[in-house]
XYZ file of N, CA and C in Angstrom:
735
model
N 0.947 -1.220 -0.039
C -0.001 -0.044 0.010
C 1.057 1.359 0.111
N 0.645 2.224 -0.971
C 1.439 3.404 -0.907
C 0.938 4.350 0.310
N 1.714 4.548 1.010
C 1.430 5.476 2.103
C 2.154 7.024 2.144
N 1.420 8.076 1.957
C 2.010 9.220 1.873
C 2.547 9.748 3.208
N 3.800 10.058 3.455
C 4.230 10.424 4.784
C 4.623 11.961 4.722
N 4.347 12.779 5.798
C 4.706 13.875 6.029
C 5.663 14.346 7.214
N 6.278 15.199 7.009
C 7.187 15.776 8.103
C 6.408 16.143 9.178
N 6.770 16.185 10.437
C 5.876 16.519 11.543
C 5.533 18.031 11.453
N 4.371 18.319 11.988
C 3.658 19.718 11.994
C 4.802 20.674 12.593
N 4.654 21.851 12.317
C 5.339 22.960 13.001
C 4.688 23.417 14.187
N 5.335 23.569 15.420
C 4.721 23.898 16.615
C 4.003 25.321 16.620
N 2.942 25.289 17.189
C 2.254 26.747 17.579
C 1.810 27.611 16.351
N 1.555 26.847 15.373
C 1.270 27.597 13.842
C -0.040 28.677 14.371
N -0.838 28.144 15.165
C -1.923 28.943 15.274
C -1.776 30.225 16.151
N -0.508 30.495 16.792
C -0.034 31.652 17.488
C 0.208 32.724 16.267
N 0.511 32.521 15.397
C 1.047 33.475 14.180
C 0.086 33.669 13.131
N 0.172 34.767 12.725
C -0.861 35.417 11.544
C -0.543 34.489 10.429
N 0.805 34.435 10.130
C 1.294 33.758 8.989
C 2.695 32.916 9.299
N 2.860 31.857 8.788
C 3.924 31.093 8.924
C 4.975 31.836 8.171
N 6.261 32.426 8.564
C 7.340 33.085 7.922
C 8.548 32.599 8.356
N 9.260 32.092 7.318
C 10.483 31.495 7.632
C 11.500 32.121 6.686
N 12.794 31.857 7.069
C 13.903 32.492 6.292
C 15.070 31.481 5.802
N 15.651 31.754 4.566
C 16.745 30.939 4.229
C 18.118 32.092 4.553
N 19.105 31.569 5.558
C 20.096 32.637 5.729
C 21.601 32.101 5.228
N 21.662 31.949 4.139
C 23.126 31.581 3.782
C 24.100 32.740 3.783
N 25.463 32.064 4.297
C 26.571 33.081 4.245
C 27.058 32.960 2.820
N 27.360 34.091 2.160
C 27.823 33.989 0.876
C 29.229 33.847 0.618
N 29.485 32.704 0.896
C 30.987 32.370 0.775
C 31.254 31.527 -0.259
N 30.252 31.292 -1.122
C 30.248 30.432 -2.449
C 28.836 29.881 -2.701
N 28.877 28.863 -3.761
C 27.668 28.381 -4.080
C 26.968 27.577 -2.988
N 25.689 27.422 -2.944
C 24.989 26.314 -2.355
C 25.407 25.013 -2.601
N 25.756 24.206 -1.437
C 26.315 22.707 -1.533
C 25.393 21.730 -0.820
N 25.581 20.672 -0.978
C 24.471 19.654 -0.609
C 24.089 19.690 0.876
N 24.920 20.161 1.608
C 24.647 20.473 2.967
C 23.687 21.444 3.399
N 23.829 22.596 2.306
C 22.999 23.774 2.453
C 21.547 23.088 1.899
N 21.356 22.367 0.913
C 20.290 21.895 0.461
C 19.155 21.422 1.445
N 19.747 20.741 2.500
C 18.887 20.232 3.730
C 18.104 21.397 4.283
N 18.726 22.281 4.713
C 18.278 23.730 5.189
C 17.210 24.344 4.229
N 17.564 24.343 3.061
C 16.793 25.001 1.826
C 15.550 24.344 1.709
N 15.520 22.919 1.512
C 14.551 22.047 1.224
C 13.333 22.195 2.348
N 14.018 22.009 3.570
C 13.009 21.951 4.791
C 12.251 23.125 4.914
N 12.985 24.399 4.837
C 12.189 25.739 5.000
C 11.123 25.806 3.738
N 11.457 25.501 2.605
C 10.593 25.377 1.337
C 9.519 24.574 1.587
N 9.682 23.408 2.106
C 8.406 22.537 2.217
C 7.547 23.003 3.190
N 8.066 23.628 4.429
C 7.067 24.028 5.346
C 6.385 25.344 4.948
N 7.006 26.272 4.261
C 6.430 27.383 3.931
C 5.261 27.127 2.801
N 5.480 25.949 1.882
C 4.449 25.652 0.832
C 3.401 24.935 1.653
N 3.730 24.224 2.790
C 2.811 23.270 3.324
C 1.703 24.196 4.177
N 2.213 25.397 4.788
C 1.362 26.323 5.371
C 1.012 27.562 4.628
N 1.413 27.638 3.110
C 0.907 28.752 2.486
C 1.755 30.012 3.041
N 2.827 29.946 3.410
C 3.596 30.858 4.162
C 4.400 31.833 3.456
N 5.285 32.488 3.896
C 6.201 33.479 3.191
C 7.545 32.814 3.573
N 8.413 32.990 2.436
C 9.910 32.587 2.656
C 10.749 33.850 2.165
N 11.731 34.066 3.055
C 12.610 35.178 2.715
C 14.056 34.809 2.590
N 14.654 35.166 1.748
C 16.228 35.008 1.465
C 16.952 36.015 1.994
N 17.640 35.778 3.137
C 18.384 36.700 3.612
C 19.978 36.573 3.689
N 20.544 37.175 2.788
C 22.069 36.958 2.799
C 22.788 37.451 4.092
N 23.358 36.527 4.662
C 23.814 36.844 6.065
C 25.302 37.140 5.879
N 25.249 38.376 5.300
C 26.876 38.771 4.852
C 27.450 39.775 5.613
N 27.482 39.602 7.111
C 28.251 40.345 8.015
C 29.657 39.782 8.244
N 30.481 40.647 8.701
C 31.934 40.085 8.808
C 32.413 40.269 9.984
N 31.577 39.693 11.159
C 31.863 39.654 12.387
C 33.004 38.761 12.675
N 33.470 37.845 11.813
C 34.338 36.898 11.764
C 35.428 36.980 10.805
N 36.432 36.974 11.088
C 37.796 37.238 10.238
C 38.169 35.878 9.443
N 37.563 34.683 9.861
C 37.811 33.519 9.222
C 36.989 33.387 7.947
N 35.693 34.096 8.081
C 34.705 33.727 7.098
C 34.641 34.894 5.875
N 34.994 34.607 4.694
C 35.182 35.605 3.755
C 33.833 35.730 2.909
N 33.478 36.732 2.604
C 32.382 37.118 1.703
C 32.709 37.150 0.402
N 32.137 36.182 -0.531
C 32.641 36.035 -2.070
C 31.652 36.703 -2.901
N 32.029 37.689 -3.494
C 31.055 38.539 -4.186
C 30.145 37.482 -5.144
N 30.669 36.600 -5.724
C 30.044 35.768 -6.746
C 28.940 35.102 -6.176
N 28.928 34.637 -4.901
C 27.930 34.045 -4.173
C 26.477 34.670 -4.205
N 26.596 36.172 -4.372
C 25.334 36.962 -4.343
C 24.281 36.539 -5.663
N 25.137 35.945 -6.557
C 24.395 35.382 -7.853
C 24.381 33.925 -7.762
N 25.426 33.289 -7.320
C 25.460 31.659 -7.337
C 24.315 31.290 -6.365
N 23.884 31.794 -5.365
C 23.063 31.374 -4.295
C 21.622 31.246 -4.955
N 21.261 32.592 -5.546
C 19.896 32.400 -6.208
C 19.667 31.521 -7.251
N 20.897 31.202 -8.085
C 20.721 30.326 -8.993
C 20.775 28.645 -8.463
N 21.373 28.430 -7.342
C 21.112 27.182 -6.752
C 19.620 26.986 -6.251
N 19.050 27.985 -5.818
C 17.709 28.023 -5.273
C 16.659 27.740 -6.337
N 16.969 28.520 -7.465
C 16.125 28.323 -8.912
C 16.364 26.801 -9.271
N 17.417 26.266 -9.159
C 17.794 24.945 -9.555
C 16.938 23.854 -8.605
N 16.646 24.175 -7.402
C 16.124 23.515 -6.513
C 14.545 23.554 -6.630
N 14.154 24.557 -7.285
C 12.577 24.911 -7.405
C 11.982 25.709 -6.243
N 12.979 26.328 -5.626
C 12.685 27.165 -4.428
C 12.328 28.603 -4.711
N 11.045 29.040 -4.400
C 10.483 30.322 -4.724
C 10.495 31.164 -3.360
N 11.025 32.325 -3.458
C 11.276 33.090 -2.121
C 10.475 34.693 -2.355
N 9.914 35.163 -1.363
C 9.175 36.198 -1.679
C 9.949 37.639 -1.659
N 10.990 37.483 -0.986
C 11.845 38.892 -1.101
C 13.287 38.380 -0.695
N 14.142 39.267 -0.902
C 15.617 39.312 -0.618
C 16.195 40.473 0.310
N 16.822 40.168 1.323
C 17.307 40.914 2.335
C 18.751 40.921 2.474
N 19.544 41.796 2.617
C 21.080 41.868 2.673
C 21.331 42.322 4.172
N 21.934 41.398 4.911
C 22.323 42.059 6.164
C 23.193 43.286 6.204
N 23.978 43.375 5.310
C 24.953 44.398 5.165
C 24.170 45.722 4.869
N 22.933 45.622 4.516
C 22.113 46.803 4.546
C 21.564 47.426 5.840
N 21.727 46.579 6.837
C 20.883 46.752 8.085
C 21.766 47.149 9.273
N 23.110 47.480 9.127
C 23.816 48.130 10.056
C 23.436 48.971 11.034
N 22.768 50.134 10.400
C 22.281 51.056 11.314
C 21.367 50.658 12.320
N 20.311 49.671 11.826
C 19.383 49.034 12.715
C 20.201 48.261 13.907
N 21.246 47.523 13.507
C 21.968 46.742 14.832
C 22.492 47.982 15.384
N 23.055 49.003 15.127
C 23.723 50.059 15.815
C 22.520 50.598 16.709
N 21.443 50.922 16.153
C 20.409 51.473 17.081
C 20.181 50.697 18.355
N 20.006 49.358 18.008
C 19.617 48.566 19.168
C 20.874 48.327 20.279
N 22.061 48.355 19.426
C 23.079 48.262 20.378
C 23.370 49.420 21.375
N 22.937 50.892 20.811
C 23.162 51.858 21.707
C 22.024 51.740 22.763
N 20.710 51.014 22.314
C 19.711 51.093 23.165
C 20.004 49.880 24.436
N 20.667 48.907 23.886
C 20.884 47.918 24.960
C 21.990 48.524 25.986
N 22.865 49.339 25.486
C 24.012 50.098 26.316
C 23.147 50.969 27.410
N 22.251 51.800 26.822
C 21.487 52.500 27.737
C 20.744 51.882 28.612
N 20.408 50.704 28.279
C 19.466 49.850 29.136
C 20.419 49.203 30.260
N 21.609 49.282 30.219
C 22.474 48.614 31.160
C 22.617 47.189 30.770
N 22.309 46.752 29.525
C 22.207 45.344 29.178
C 23.502 44.969 28.290
N 24.282 45.803 27.924
C 25.444 45.618 27.229
C 26.411 46.708 27.528
N 27.760 46.220 27.333
C 28.853 47.169 27.522
C 29.914 46.779 26.749
N 31.051 47.746 26.836
C 31.992 47.603 25.702
C 33.366 46.943 26.692
N 33.734 45.981 26.183
C 34.877 45.253 26.765
C 36.205 45.345 26.200
N 37.125 46.011 26.704
C 38.646 46.131 26.048
C 39.584 44.979 26.558
N 39.012 44.153 27.268
C 39.940 43.087 27.874
C 40.606 42.381 26.703
N 41.947 41.793 27.046
C 42.729 40.714 26.015
C 41.401 39.524 26.140
N 41.441 39.068 24.692
C 40.513 37.968 24.788
C 40.938 36.678 25.489
N 42.232 36.345 25.583
C 42.703 35.186 26.296
C 42.590 35.340 27.723
N 43.033 36.673 28.195
C 42.772 36.988 29.602
C 41.122 36.781 30.175
N 40.462 37.538 29.246
C 38.819 37.328 29.566
C 38.385 35.864 29.597
N 38.916 35.203 28.635
C 38.306 33.714 28.605
C 38.777 32.918 29.763
N 40.105 33.024 30.219
C 40.765 32.223 31.102
C 40.424 32.783 32.594
N 40.441 34.211 32.859
C 40.163 34.679 34.111
C 38.703 35.109 34.515
N 37.925 35.261 33.416
C 36.702 35.592 33.634
C 35.500 34.706 33.187
N 35.728 34.288 31.893
C 34.660 33.399 31.474
C 34.470 32.045 32.126
N 35.866 31.413 32.214
C 35.809 30.111 32.756
C 35.554 30.116 34.216
N 36.031 31.242 34.907
C 35.782 31.464 36.468
C 34.504 31.991 36.897
N 33.753 32.552 35.838
C 32.541 33.134 36.102
C 32.529 34.562 36.894
N 33.794 35.208 36.650
C 33.949 36.303 37.483
C 33.899 37.537 36.597
N 33.164 38.427 36.766
C 32.989 39.800 35.869
C 34.519 40.520 35.919
N 34.601 41.138 34.534
C 35.767 41.979 34.559
C 35.255 43.372 34.964
N 36.186 44.189 35.051
C 35.990 45.659 35.516
C 35.135 46.432 34.432
N 35.261 46.085 33.117
C 34.593 46.651 32.070
C 32.830 46.515 32.331
N 32.683 45.547 33.130
C 31.134 45.318 33.108
C 30.353 46.380 34.140
N 31.204 46.962 34.828
C 30.620 47.983 35.868
C 30.974 49.501 35.273
N 31.162 49.553 34.044
C 31.384 50.891 33.500
C 30.088 51.796 33.455
N 30.136 53.064 33.599
C 28.873 53.761 33.511
C 28.250 53.684 31.931
N 26.982 54.038 31.932
C 26.449 54.155 30.626
C 27.260 55.153 29.839
N 27.537 56.347 30.319
C 28.119 57.422 29.678
C 29.565 56.920 29.133
N 30.393 56.417 29.917
C 31.503 55.673 29.492
C 31.392 54.769 28.365
N 30.478 53.900 28.648
C 30.275 53.049 27.383
C 29.778 53.597 26.173
N 29.078 54.540 26.201
C 28.597 55.448 24.897
C 29.649 56.071 24.310
N 30.704 56.419 25.151
C 32.086 57.175 24.574
C 32.771 56.223 24.012
N 33.054 55.128 24.514
C 33.873 53.968 23.925
C 33.073 53.320 22.756
N 31.837 53.190 22.737
C 30.915 52.746 21.408
C 31.331 53.790 20.264
N 31.346 55.136 20.602
C 31.784 56.264 19.404
C 33.025 55.871 19.014
N 34.010 55.532 20.001
C 35.165 55.234 19.434
C 35.570 54.181 18.756
N 34.764 53.057 18.993
C 34.606 52.020 18.301
C 34.448 52.303 16.916
N 33.427 53.142 16.610
C 32.761 53.398 15.248
C 33.873 54.395 14.516
N 34.455 55.359 15.222
C 34.995 56.380 14.612
C 36.587 56.038 14.462
N 36.874 54.824 14.641
C 38.274 54.259 14.389
C 39.404 54.535 15.622
N 38.814 55.205 16.633
C 39.957 55.582 17.632
C 40.388 54.235 18.354
N 39.645 53.439 18.587
C 39.836 51.973 18.997
C 40.217 51.212 17.797
N 41.393 50.295 18.187
C 41.876 49.684 16.955
C 41.111 48.294 16.938
N 41.291 47.553 15.641
C 40.661 46.273 15.657
C 41.360 45.212 16.340
N 40.220 44.641 17.026
C 40.436 43.553 18.197
C 40.858 44.318 19.566
N 40.587 45.340 19.765
C 41.048 46.057 21.087
C 39.742 46.247 21.804
N 38.620 45.980 21.338
C 37.276 46.273 22.053
C 36.216 45.462 21.121
N 35.127 45.162 22.194
C 34.117 44.553 21.762
C 32.772 44.684 22.695
N 31.627 44.659 22.089
C 30.356 44.896 22.712
C 29.957 43.413 23.250
N 29.682 43.344 24.745
C 29.145 42.250 25.278
C 27.999 42.508 25.828
N 27.081 41.402 25.482
C 25.657 41.448 26.172
C 25.509 40.733 27.404
N 25.011 41.256 28.471
C 24.956 40.770 29.664
C 24.009 39.695 29.929
N 24.512 38.474 29.349
C 23.863 37.215 29.256
C 24.061 36.527 30.593
N 25.068 37.168 31.584
C 25.045 36.535 32.923
C 26.494 35.948 32.969
N 27.297 36.507 34.076
C 28.607 35.871 34.377
C 28.358 34.553 35.302
N 27.035 34.463 35.793
C 26.776 33.355 36.806
C 26.055 32.219 35.925
N 26.058 32.273 34.521
C 25.188 31.457 33.921
C 26.072 29.958 34.019
N 25.235 28.744 34.248
C 26.092 27.688 34.463
C 26.698 27.187 33.213
N 26.451 27.726 32.014
C 27.047 27.282 30.818
C 28.189 28.377 30.683
N 29.646 28.019 30.694
C 30.371 29.046 30.397
C 30.344 29.781 29.098
N 29.711 29.143 27.996
C 29.612 29.399 26.675
C 28.812 30.618 26.599
N 27.820 30.812 27.525
C 26.669 31.848 27.649
C 27.089 32.937 28.254
N 28.179 33.035 29.088
C 28.557 34.012 29.809
C 28.913 35.365 29.103
N 28.130 36.509 29.115
C 28.370 37.860 28.611
C 29.106 37.578 27.239
N 28.261 37.363 26.317
C 28.618 36.884 24.838
C 29.013 38.190 24.236
N 29.963 38.182 23.177
C 30.220 39.292 22.484
C 29.144 39.245 21.159
N 28.698 40.507 20.848
C 27.521 40.598 20.025
C 28.092 41.673 18.919
N 29.072 42.609 19.087
C 29.542 43.077 17.933
C 31.002 43.447 18.040
N 31.765 43.201 17.013
C 33.071 43.531 17.141
C 33.751 44.410 16.013
N 34.849 44.721 16.184
C 35.442 45.801 15.081
C 36.116 44.827 13.736
N 35.703 45.018 12.648
C 36.402 44.395 11.547
C 36.716 45.474 10.602
N 37.722 45.431 9.871
C 38.228 46.497 9.031
C 38.331 45.851 7.649
N 37.986 44.605 7.510
C 38.026 43.791 6.196
C 37.006 44.539 5.430
N 37.386 44.852 4.147
C 36.426 45.527 3.156
C 35.330 44.591 2.691
N 34.281 44.933 2.684
C 33.076 44.108 2.280
C 32.700 44.678 0.941
N 32.512 43.458 -0.044
C 32.220 43.632 -1.341
C 31.083 44.443 -1.634
N 29.969 44.626 -0.848
C 28.886 45.204 -1.119
C 28.865 46.830 -0.710
N 29.602 46.926 0.649
C 29.371 48.141 1.424
C 30.971 48.814 1.487
N 31.732 48.103 0.992
C 33.170 48.720 1.204
C 33.751 48.789 2.528
N 34.142 49.975 2.801
C 34.682 50.278 4.157
C 33.680 51.347 5.066
N 32.638 51.391 4.647
C 31.635 52.363 5.149
C 31.418 51.858 6.687
N 31.465 50.521 7.188
C 31.381 50.155 8.480
C 32.710 49.385 9.066
N 32.798 49.613 10.333
C 34.062 48.858 10.792
C 33.551 48.152 12.264
N 32.368 48.339 12.624
C 31.923 47.372 13.690
C 30.806 46.569 12.969
N 30.872 45.249 13.242
C 30.108 44.363 12.596
C 29.251 43.504 13.765
N 27.951 43.147 13.635
C 27.379 42.294 14.525
C 27.733 40.712 14.284
N 27.843 40.139 15.533
C 27.879 38.543 15.295
C 26.583 37.944 14.965
N 26.586 36.716 14.279
C 25.357 36.205 13.977
C 24.081 36.106 14.816
N 24.398 35.801 16.150
C 23.244 35.604 17.048
C 22.752 36.797 17.328
N 23.497 37.971 17.379
C 22.828 39.250 17.755
C 22.220 39.790 16.547
N 22.601 39.787 15.440
C 21.822 40.300 14.242
C 20.589 39.549 14.216
N 20.593 38.126 14.451
C 19.306 37.513 14.405
C 18.515 37.931 15.342
N 18.986 37.800 16.494
C 18.247 38.296 17.648
C 17.332 39.701 17.327
N 17.773 40.412 16.425
C 17.079 41.729 16.290
C 16.138 41.244 14.719
N 16.768 40.588 13.937
C 16.015 40.607 12.589
C 14.951 39.373 12.576
N 15.094 38.464 13.483
C 13.914 37.382 13.386
C 12.897 38.190 14.046
N 12.913 39.288 14.757
C 11.839 40.172 15.022
C 11.363 41.029 14.076
N 12.351 41.666 13.676
C 12.105 42.909 12.538
C 11.418 42.298 11.391
N 11.947 41.220 11.002
C 11.377 40.505 9.787
C 10.010 39.793 9.941
N 9.734 39.668 11.222
C 8.296 38.746 11.337
C 8.523 37.456 11.348
N 9.708 36.792 11.594
C 9.805 35.308 11.578
C 8.958 34.455 12.388
N 8.443 33.608 12.004
C 7.594 32.805 13.004
C 8.206 31.409 13.421
N 9.167 30.824 12.482
C 9.601 29.535 12.886
C 11.013 29.502 12.240
N 12.179 28.863 12.968
C 13.394 28.969 12.483
C 13.751 27.522 12.585
N 14.302 26.832 11.620
C 14.986 25.520 11.489
C 16.476 25.734 11.652
N 17.113 25.026 12.567
C 18.448 25.039 12.679
C 19.086 23.921 13.317
N 20.347 23.777 12.975
C 21.064 22.536 13.544
C 21.277 22.608 14.953
N 21.507 21.324 15.634
C 21.769 21.386 17.061
C 22.981 22.047 17.220
N 23.958 22.359 16.586
C 25.033 22.963 16.845
C 24.771 24.574 17.208
N 23.765 24.745 16.770
C 23.473 26.279 16.943
C 22.414 26.407 18.214
N 22.362 25.534 19.068
C 21.538 25.705 20.246
C 22.140 27.037 21.137
N 23.368 27.344 21.300
C 23.835 28.523 22.108
C 23.287 29.724 21.349
N 23.272 29.795 20.028
C 22.923 31.044 19.389
C 21.101 31.417 19.655
N 20.665 29.961 19.486
C 19.109 30.180 19.801
C 18.903 30.899 21.275
N 19.719 30.586 22.274
C 19.485 30.981 23.719
C 19.984 32.307 23.798
N 20.826 32.943 23.132
C 21.175 34.380 23.043
C 20.012 35.203 22.468
N 19.476 34.727 21.320
C 18.310 35.174 20.635
C 17.255 35.436 21.803
N 17.149 34.216 22.295
C 15.700 34.244 23.383
C 16.078 35.307 24.441
N 17.461 35.303 24.706
C 17.865 36.647 25.561
C 17.271 37.788 25.350
N 17.548 38.154 24.085
C 17.333 39.554 23.456
C 15.851 39.612 23.310
N 14.973 38.669 22.767
C 13.689 38.781 22.711
C 13.044 39.024 24.037
N 13.400 38.424 25.003
C 12.948 38.465 26.411
C 13.162 40.020 26.911
N 14.449 40.329 26.647
C 14.716 41.799 27.164
C 13.865 42.906 26.453
N 13.215 42.699 25.308
C 12.282 43.395 24.711
C 10.939 43.089 24.813
N 10.564 42.058 25.550
C 9.390 41.409 25.475
C 8.653 41.234 24.174
N 9.589 40.665 23.334
C 9.066 40.404 21.944
C 8.358 38.969 22.032
N 7.558 38.426 21.199
C 7.181 37.269 20.902
C 8.323 36.386 20.552
N 8.550 35.027 21.058
C 9.399 34.239 20.803
C 9.267 33.358 19.365
N 9.828 33.429 18.217
C 9.676 32.389 17.213
C 9.912 31.355 17.696
N 9.233 30.178 17.066
C 9.558 28.769 17.350
C 10.797 28.193 16.803
N 11.714 27.596 17.679
C 13.009 27.176 17.349
C 12.910 25.756 16.867
């Protein structure tokens, strides 16, 4: 007997006006077979629920190890077309830096984020592992805002400061302790050149954009559990609805 099998239902669909999902490839090259799993699953569920699919080029340069390849901006849509995936609109994270800056300033003013100029190795060994706050954590809002401007204008050099979110130095998971959310990178970007030198990390930018873009459901690998927790922390700070992970 032929039996049609379906993937499990998405959770809490009725809570949302519409199922809105996103494809978020980093433009380092063409889509490969590993990307296809993410693409096909999102496409399947959006079609199943008559929802909306957004292609978001996750083209931030918060990491020096990951290089944005200009050709990928064309190669990725070609791959989606090959797979028969239709998406409703295209977003570039590199167009949204001012939005991420606005929220960074707001988090600093709320006392939920701070500028940390500790050496990365020292912070990891003496603060992160031991759960002991560094002196930067108790800086005043005015001092933090001044340091933030110096990060933006080039006064502070690359790798000499970063913005940390107060996810908790007493968090039982060391990986979750006061996570970096923005850092300086002077690598030239293929779309926006050298216009920006402070770039968001993935989990921070998505903490903002999954709300701003109205995303209802997010499919991601278990290797990104930490990133999901940081997003949830940001959503809770603003009392935003939590997309289903």
